[in-house]
């Protein structure tokens, strides 16, 4: 199942800290691995691939990582901060360091 | 750089008591990561200094750079201090995302009303000029709208529940002469709506409509927003540093960041400033930034800036912004270069005889307002 960041989500992260705001300014705060997970969601990713990336990074087995990750993913989906199964919309061009071209208005 | 040095007196507003509080740890944080900065020096914050350093970092929106400096070992302190730095940074980040969400909601209102805008300062600089926006914290949202659409923009936002922080000095003052106005959203977020970059001499010279000829677009929460072009962002950063409100280390960092790290075409900025007869604003900001952050003075931007000399009128205007003088005293620096006798008269009248609503908001009668103006001028001291 593919996961992607939802539209109208604003975020900042630091080691062990992630804060997200939705379009109405409602804040969601996640400690622990939330920031790392969010960075992996910069482009749509299969949930099983996300598990694989993180299990390799943290040196844990697949089952442990999948079990750890599931509540976080479910919580983010519940709050409308990420979406599941919309890969057909294609990669999203955005992110904290995205730079747009200088254009004539 | 030490408190009380010539550099600091030039760059930092001095309190009524003449004191300047600027801990070396804050200077180290503000210059951390700049390519032209010298080798990093580890600065220790002693236990008795920690509260002050944290308070000053919060006031100057240096929370992100201070946290990064602690993480990188450039600034050190007790375990409690490190915990407090991290906690304060997290608090600033909560504020930033809430403000960005608010910015996009506000921009949507302007877009739907067909009002052009440019997102200024904090969110734009954080995303376009810093690799990690978490390093550049901010405390409000600033939007520039065309002068010709000023009143429509204010009315449009008022229909969406925004209210003024203070009444307009006189009806039409902001559209004709003002820098902008502070509006408060129904959720109590602060929006600084700008018509131009500054008040006074250098604001009068600004051709703000030119700023709408170009834009740098980027996505904020998935919504495409328009910021100033890179060279105009640097121009605005220079205005803020040289003739803005509070000009601290973060203002200096923004100028240095854009020139040294985000690769802004600073000669293009100088070219625009020259067309606005405001080259000295850019020169002053660059000189301040380089001296305050102790950067490599062989850089061509500093060499150019150091070679610029203000005229006597420019020097007087710059001085007015380097002391804690009231709005009217700074605004009066625009009188000499303002074109048209009628326009000057209207400007002077608005500054000298504000509307009743404006006086009421400041709890002053007309007589008291005029007397304070005259008395302060006679005694040659700042108005309060």
XYZ file of C-alpha atoms in Angstrom:
489
model
C 0.000 0.000 0.000
C 1.435 3.359 -1.031
C 1.785 6.188 1.444
C 2.128 9.854 0.589
C 1.992 13.167 2.395
C -1.372 14.880 2.182
C -1.831 18.351 0.687
C -2.072 21.371 2.976
C 0.280 19.980 5.572
C 3.019 22.131 7.098
C 5.887 20.637 9.006
C 9.133 21.157 10.822
C 11.438 18.587 12.240
C 14.490 18.204 14.413
C 16.172 15.137 15.860
C 13.499 13.216 17.768
C 10.831 15.809 17.049
C 8.239 16.375 14.325
C 5.457 18.923 14.350
C 2.774 19.103 11.677
C -0.042 21.558 11.071
C -3.032 20.966 8.853
C -4.759 23.614 6.752
C -6.691 24.851 9.780
C -3.554 25.159 11.881
C -4.310 22.119 14.011
C -1.005 20.828 15.372
C 0.162 17.243 15.655
C 3.409 16.486 17.415
C 5.380 13.276 17.208
C 8.487 12.364 19.120
C 10.899 9.527 18.466
C 11.184 8.341 14.867
C 8.443 10.560 13.470
C 10.841 12.972 11.786
C 12.755 10.168 10.081
C 9.520 8.580 8.864
C 8.272 11.919 7.557
C 11.475 12.486 5.607
C 11.042 9.090 3.943
C 7.565 10.190 2.870
C 8.937 13.074 0.777
C 7.962 10.932 -2.214
C 5.201 8.318 -2.304
C 6.490 5.044 -0.925
C 5.102 1.568 -0.448
C 4.537 0.860 3.239
C 6.593 -2.324 2.998
C 9.473 -0.342 1.443
C 9.238 2.175 4.269
C 9.496 -0.669 6.754
C 12.517 -2.032 4.902
C 14.323 1.326 4.906
C 13.731 1.876 8.600
C 14.551 -1.681 9.710
C 17.872 -1.363 7.947
C 18.545 2.020 9.522
C 17.693 0.938 13.044
C 18.928 -2.647 12.825
C 15.677 -4.303 13.873
C 13.757 -7.130 12.260
C 10.926 -6.526 9.828
C 8.160 -7.669 12.150
C 9.293 -5.392 14.969
C 9.564 -2.379 12.672
C 6.209 -3.074 11.006
C 4.567 -3.365 14.418
C 6.227 -0.154 15.638
C 5.346 1.774 12.503
C 1.705 0.772 12.157
C 0.248 2.990 14.936
C 2.189 6.018 13.660
C 0.994 5.526 10.085
C -2.568 4.891 11.188
C -2.533 7.973 13.388
C -1.244 10.190 10.596
C -3.858 8.826 8.199
C -6.589 9.354 10.755
C -5.611 12.999 11.091
C -5.447 13.483 7.328
C -1.729 14.192 7.344
C -0.815 11.323 5.064
C -2.846 9.438 2.483
C -2.815 5.814 1.451
C -3.085 4.320 -1.999
C -2.940 7.412 -4.242
C 0.225 6.662 -6.158
C -1.495 7.460 -9.457
C -1.220 11.152 -8.623
C 2.498 10.839 -9.168
C 5.490 12.232 -7.318
C 4.938 15.484 -5.514
C 7.288 18.384 -5.972
C 7.517 20.078 -2.654
C 9.469 20.036 0.543
C 11.403 22.240 2.890
C 14.221 23.075 0.479
C 12.214 23.299 -2.690
C 13.136 26.301 -4.817
C 10.914 27.678 -7.528
C 12.063 29.446 -10.666
C 12.080 33.208 -10.956
C 9.167 33.923 -13.229
C 7.493 36.912 -14.714
C 4.352 37.610 -12.771
C 32.778 41.420 18.974
C 32.033 42.472 22.496
C 29.118 44.364 23.967
C 29.745 48.078 23.904
C 32.083 47.943 20.916
C 31.718 50.425 18.095
C 30.272 47.741 15.881
C 27.531 46.840 18.275
C 26.588 50.417 18.970
C 26.117 50.917 15.252
C 24.190 47.759 14.593
C 22.069 47.103 17.635
C 19.474 49.413 19.125
C 20.731 50.593 22.461
C 18.375 50.641 25.411
C 17.494 53.843 27.251
C 20.092 52.897 29.842
C 22.695 52.500 27.126
C 23.055 48.798 27.765
C 23.506 46.167 25.098
C 23.053 42.536 25.990
C 24.677 40.293 23.460
C 26.255 37.100 24.617
C 29.126 35.687 22.509
C 27.152 32.444 22.278
C 24.467 34.278 20.329
C 27.047 35.761 17.980
C 28.533 32.284 17.505
C 25.070 30.887 16.785
C 24.216 33.678 14.360
C 27.372 33.110 12.321
C 27.379 29.326 12.563
C 27.557 27.642 9.162
C 28.400 30.737 7.147
C 31.110 29.793 4.693
C 33.107 32.939 5.124
C 33.047 32.740 8.891
C 36.343 31.925 10.563
C 37.016 28.662 12.366
C 34.246 27.930 14.836
C 35.023 28.704 18.435
C 33.306 26.806 21.219
C 31.536 29.269 23.474
C 30.423 28.164 26.901
C 27.287 29.559 28.451
C 27.697 29.728 32.203
C 24.781 28.734 34.439
C 24.136 32.335 35.496
C 23.976 33.414 31.832
C 21.645 30.730 30.555
C 18.316 32.411 31.191
C 19.451 35.600 29.503
C 20.877 33.790 26.481
C 17.656 31.832 26.049
C 15.513 34.955 26.387
C 17.610 36.902 23.881
C 17.616 33.994 21.442
C 13.839 33.826 21.640
C 13.463 37.582 21.199
C 15.725 37.618 18.127
C 14.286 34.360 16.689
C 17.675 32.686 16.925
C 16.242 29.511 18.481
C 17.024 27.357 15.449
C 20.582 28.542 14.982
C 21.265 28.269 18.709
C 19.959 24.679 18.761
C 22.076 23.839 15.725
C 25.129 25.413 17.354
C 24.613 23.375 20.513
C 24.145 20.220 18.445
C 27.363 20.943 16.529
C 29.343 21.764 19.659
C 29.864 25.421 18.780
C 27.977 26.489 21.895
C 28.075 24.517 25.120
C 26.436 24.643 28.512
C 25.005 22.495 31.245
C 22.694 19.573 30.531
C 19.800 21.732 31.691
C 20.799 24.467 29.264
C 20.936 22.009 26.369
C 17.502 20.662 27.312
C 16.116 24.181 27.491
C 17.617 25.141 24.117
C 16.040 22.090 22.494
C 12.675 22.706 24.180
C 12.692 26.366 23.121
C 13.523 25.391 19.560
C 10.636 22.921 19.491
C 8.327 25.629 20.769
C 9.490 27.952 17.995
C 8.884 25.222 15.399
C 5.317 24.722 16.631
C 4.783 28.418 16.135
C 6.335 28.356 12.638
C 4.053 25.638 11.259
C 0.982 27.278 12.781
C 2.016 30.573 11.180
C 2.634 28.957 7.798
C -0.804 27.409 7.885
C -2.185 30.861 8.728
C -0.132 32.445 5.918
C -1.600 30.104 3.326
C -5.156 30.684 4.590
C -4.549 34.436 4.279
C -2.972 34.145 0.842
C -5.958 32.096 -0.299
C -8.203 35.024 0.678
C -6.045 37.416 -1.362
C -5.896 35.023 -4.318
C -9.665 34.627 -4.344
C -10.056 38.421 -4.295
C -7.583 38.784 -7.165
C -5.070 40.721 -5.069
C -1.421 40.201 -5.960
C 0.979 39.754 -3.037
C 4.480 38.692 -2.103
C 5.175 36.628 0.989
C 8.019 38.339 2.854
C 10.650 37.538 5.453
C 10.252 34.540 7.799
C 8.490 31.769 5.870
C 9.926 32.831 2.501
C 13.497 33.197 3.753
C 13.277 29.956 5.762
C 12.229 27.914 2.722
C 14.137 29.665 -0.040
C 17.386 30.727 1.612
C 18.052 28.112 4.284
C 18.720 24.453 3.503
C 16.750 23.500 6.595
C 13.829 25.849 7.333
C 13.953 24.713 10.955
C 17.085 26.838 11.377
C 15.210 30.063 10.529
C 12.441 30.751 13.020
C 9.925 33.588 12.861
C 7.063 35.025 14.863
C 4.628 36.560 12.425
C 3.567 36.650 8.802
C 4.443 39.513 6.451
C 2.754 40.109 3.113
C 3.394 42.872 0.584
C 0.475 44.094 -1.531
C 0.508 46.692 -4.325
C -0.110 50.263 -3.148
C -2.969 50.594 -5.615
C -4.739 47.648 -4.002
C -3.961 48.625 -0.409
C -7.392 49.669 0.768
C -9.106 46.844 -1.098
C -6.735 44.365 0.540
C -7.373 45.782 4.015
C -11.148 45.799 3.418
C -11.062 42.254 2.037
C -9.204 40.965 5.067
C -11.547 42.902 7.375
C -14.465 41.047 5.783
C -12.708 37.844 6.837
C -12.515 38.976 10.439
C -9.127 40.705 10.526
C -8.934 43.789 12.734
C -6.357 46.525 12.973
C -3.770 46.537 15.731
C -4.028 50.346 15.837
C -6.159 52.781 13.813
C -4.699 54.379 10.703
C -2.928 57.686 11.411
C -5.287 59.452 9.020
C -7.552 58.025 6.348
C -5.430 57.308 3.262
C -2.070 57.757 5.042
C -1.046 54.135 4.660
C -1.910 53.996 0.959
C -0.019 57.204 0.211
C 2.870 57.159 2.667
C 2.784 54.235 5.059
C 5.002 51.198 5.368
C 1.992 49.051 6.219
C -0.293 48.004 9.013
C -0.542 45.232 11.559
C -3.737 43.227 11.305
C -4.932 40.645 13.796
C -6.740 37.568 12.517
C -9.842 36.118 14.198
C -7.541 33.439 15.632
C -5.243 36.184 16.991
C -2.424 35.602 14.521
C -0.477 38.717 13.621
C -0.261 39.755 9.985
C 2.049 42.579 8.952
C 0.566 43.843 5.725
C 3.174 45.906 3.873
C 2.825 48.554 1.203
C 6.552 49.166 1.105
C 9.792 48.300 2.930
C 10.328 51.241 5.250
C 9.117 54.545 6.558
C 11.016 57.803 6.219
C 13.559 58.832 3.625
C 14.318 55.361 2.324
C 10.664 54.351 2.254
C 9.795 57.410 0.200
C 12.439 56.407 -2.336
C 11.111 52.848 -2.629
C 9.364 51.884 -5.841
C 7.404 49.058 -4.319
C 5.368 48.390 -7.448
C 8.611 47.256 -9.157
C 8.709 44.370 -6.701
C 5.668 42.810 -8.386
C 7.390 42.504 -11.775
C 9.046 39.266 -10.654
C 8.325 36.504 -8.181
C 9.868 33.348 -6.850
C 7.221 30.714 -6.419
C 7.414 27.818 -4.032
C 5.024 25.363 -2.444
C 3.977 25.878 1.119
C 1.796 23.091 2.428
C 1.170 22.069 -1.172
C -0.102 25.544 -2.099
C 1.889 27.620 -4.562
C 2.836 30.950 -3.012
C 4.762 33.930 -4.360
C 7.792 35.409 -2.659
C 10.035 38.241 -3.798
C 12.725 37.331 -6.290
C 16.029 36.408 -4.652
C 17.714 39.768 -5.250
C 14.644 41.594 -3.939
C 14.577 39.357 -0.856
C 18.122 40.472 -0.155
C 17.079 44.069 -0.704
C 14.301 43.666 1.835
C 16.660 41.974 4.286
C 19.012 44.951 3.926
C 16.192 47.417 4.555
C 15.215 45.468 7.638
C 18.774 45.356 8.926
C 19.571 49.018 8.259
C 16.280 50.837 8.825
C 13.915 48.227 10.203
C 12.421 47.887 13.639
C 14.461 45.619 15.876
C 17.695 44.867 14.054
C 19.466 42.108 15.852
C 21.792 39.279 14.941
C 19.133 37.449 12.976
C 18.709 40.390 10.610
C 22.471 40.396 10.050
C 22.407 36.626 9.503
C 19.713 36.922 6.837
C 21.852 39.378 4.863
C 24.977 37.224 5.180
C 23.035 34.021 4.515
C 21.713 35.291 1.199
C 25.054 36.633 0.010
C 27.260 33.781 1.204
C 25.093 30.677 1.148
C 21.975 30.990 -0.978
C 23.902 32.614 -3.828
C 21.748 35.662 -4.309
C 22.941 37.943 -7.105
C 23.869 40.794 -4.752
C 25.069 43.144 -7.527
C 21.498 42.974 -8.887
C 20.304 44.030 -5.440
C 22.727 46.956 -5.502
C 21.463 47.923 -8.946
C 17.868 48.096 -7.743
C 18.898 49.990 -4.628
C 20.778 52.512 -6.769
C 17.670 53.071 -8.885
C 15.821 53.746 -5.631
C 18.564 56.112 -4.399
C 19.050 53.734 -1.499
C 22.442 52.142 -2.155
C 23.543 53.266 1.278
C 20.884 51.033 2.847
C 22.446 47.953 1.246
C 25.967 49.154 2.041
C 25.062 49.741 5.688
C 23.363 46.379 6.067
C 26.277 44.494 4.514
C 28.817 46.390 6.617
C 26.802 45.759 9.772
C 26.400 42.067 9.008
C 30.066 41.544 8.249
C 31.247 43.438 11.318
C 28.667 41.995 13.669
C 29.265 38.404 12.571
C 33.006 38.902 12.082
C 33.035 37.657 8.507
C 35.804 37.628 5.923
C 36.273 41.255 4.885
C 37.916 40.382 1.587
C 34.512 39.376 0.203
C 33.582 41.622 -2.712
C 30.231 42.520 -1.166
C 31.941 43.900 1.931
C 34.639 45.645 -0.103
C 31.932 47.388 -2.119
C 29.883 48.227 0.975
C 32.836 49.642 2.890
C 33.641 51.964 -0.007
C 30.223 53.645 0.099
C 29.878 56.919 1.947
C 26.506 58.376 2.880
C 25.581 61.933 2.023
C 24.858 64.130 5.025
C 21.119 63.638 4.474
C 21.481 59.873 4.265
C 23.656 59.800 7.363
C 21.070 61.798 9.313
C 18.281 59.485 8.140
C 20.266 56.363 9.057
C 20.986 57.795 12.503
C 17.275 58.247 13.111
C 16.804 54.501 12.682
C 19.746 53.549 14.864
C 18.302 54.998 18.009
C 15.074 54.071 19.751
C 13.279 57.076 18.298
C 9.508 57.096 17.868
C 7.738 56.476 14.606
C 7.119 60.159 13.815
C 10.754 61.171 14.183
C 11.826 58.425 11.829
C 8.993 59.163 9.414
C 10.006 62.830 9.242
C 13.288 61.857 7.591
C 11.220 61.335 4.448
C 10.084 64.932 4.228
C 13.179 66.402 2.565
C 13.182 64.055 -0.404
C 9.421 63.765 -0.863
C 8.334 65.185 -4.209
C 5.557 67.822 -4.342
C 4.650 70.543 -1.880
C 1.070 69.321 -1.527
C 2.248 65.819 -0.807
C 4.700 67.055 1.796
C 1.995 69.130 3.433
C -0.352 66.151 3.624
C 2.431 63.998 5.066
C 3.342 66.588 7.678
C -0.287 67.187 8.586
C -0.959 63.474 9.086
C 2.112 63.079 11.283
C 1.392 66.234 13.269
C -2.373 65.960 13.526
C -3.400 62.312 13.622
C -7.063 61.369 13.470
C -9.057 61.281 16.688
C -9.300 57.487 16.509
C -5.538 57.233 16.251
C -5.019 59.594 19.197
C -7.619 57.796 21.298
C -5.845 54.496 20.641
C -2.645 56.099 21.924
C -4.563 57.731 24.793
C -3.586 61.254 23.777
C -5.513 64.445 23.218
C -4.626 66.603 20.214
C -3.131 69.224 22.547
C -0.999 66.645 24.298
C 0.097 65.196 20.971
C 1.190 68.588 19.620
C 2.823 69.633 22.904
C 4.832 66.423 23.086
C 6.028 66.994 19.524
C 7.090 70.569 20.194
C 8.580 69.891 23.621
C 10.561 66.929 22.421
C 11.955 68.860 19.484
C 12.942 71.801 21.681
C 14.704 69.565 24.117
C 16.177 67.522 21.298
C 15.275 64.280 22.910
C 13.358 61.254 21.737
C 9.599 61.248 21.978
C 8.036 58.437 23.931
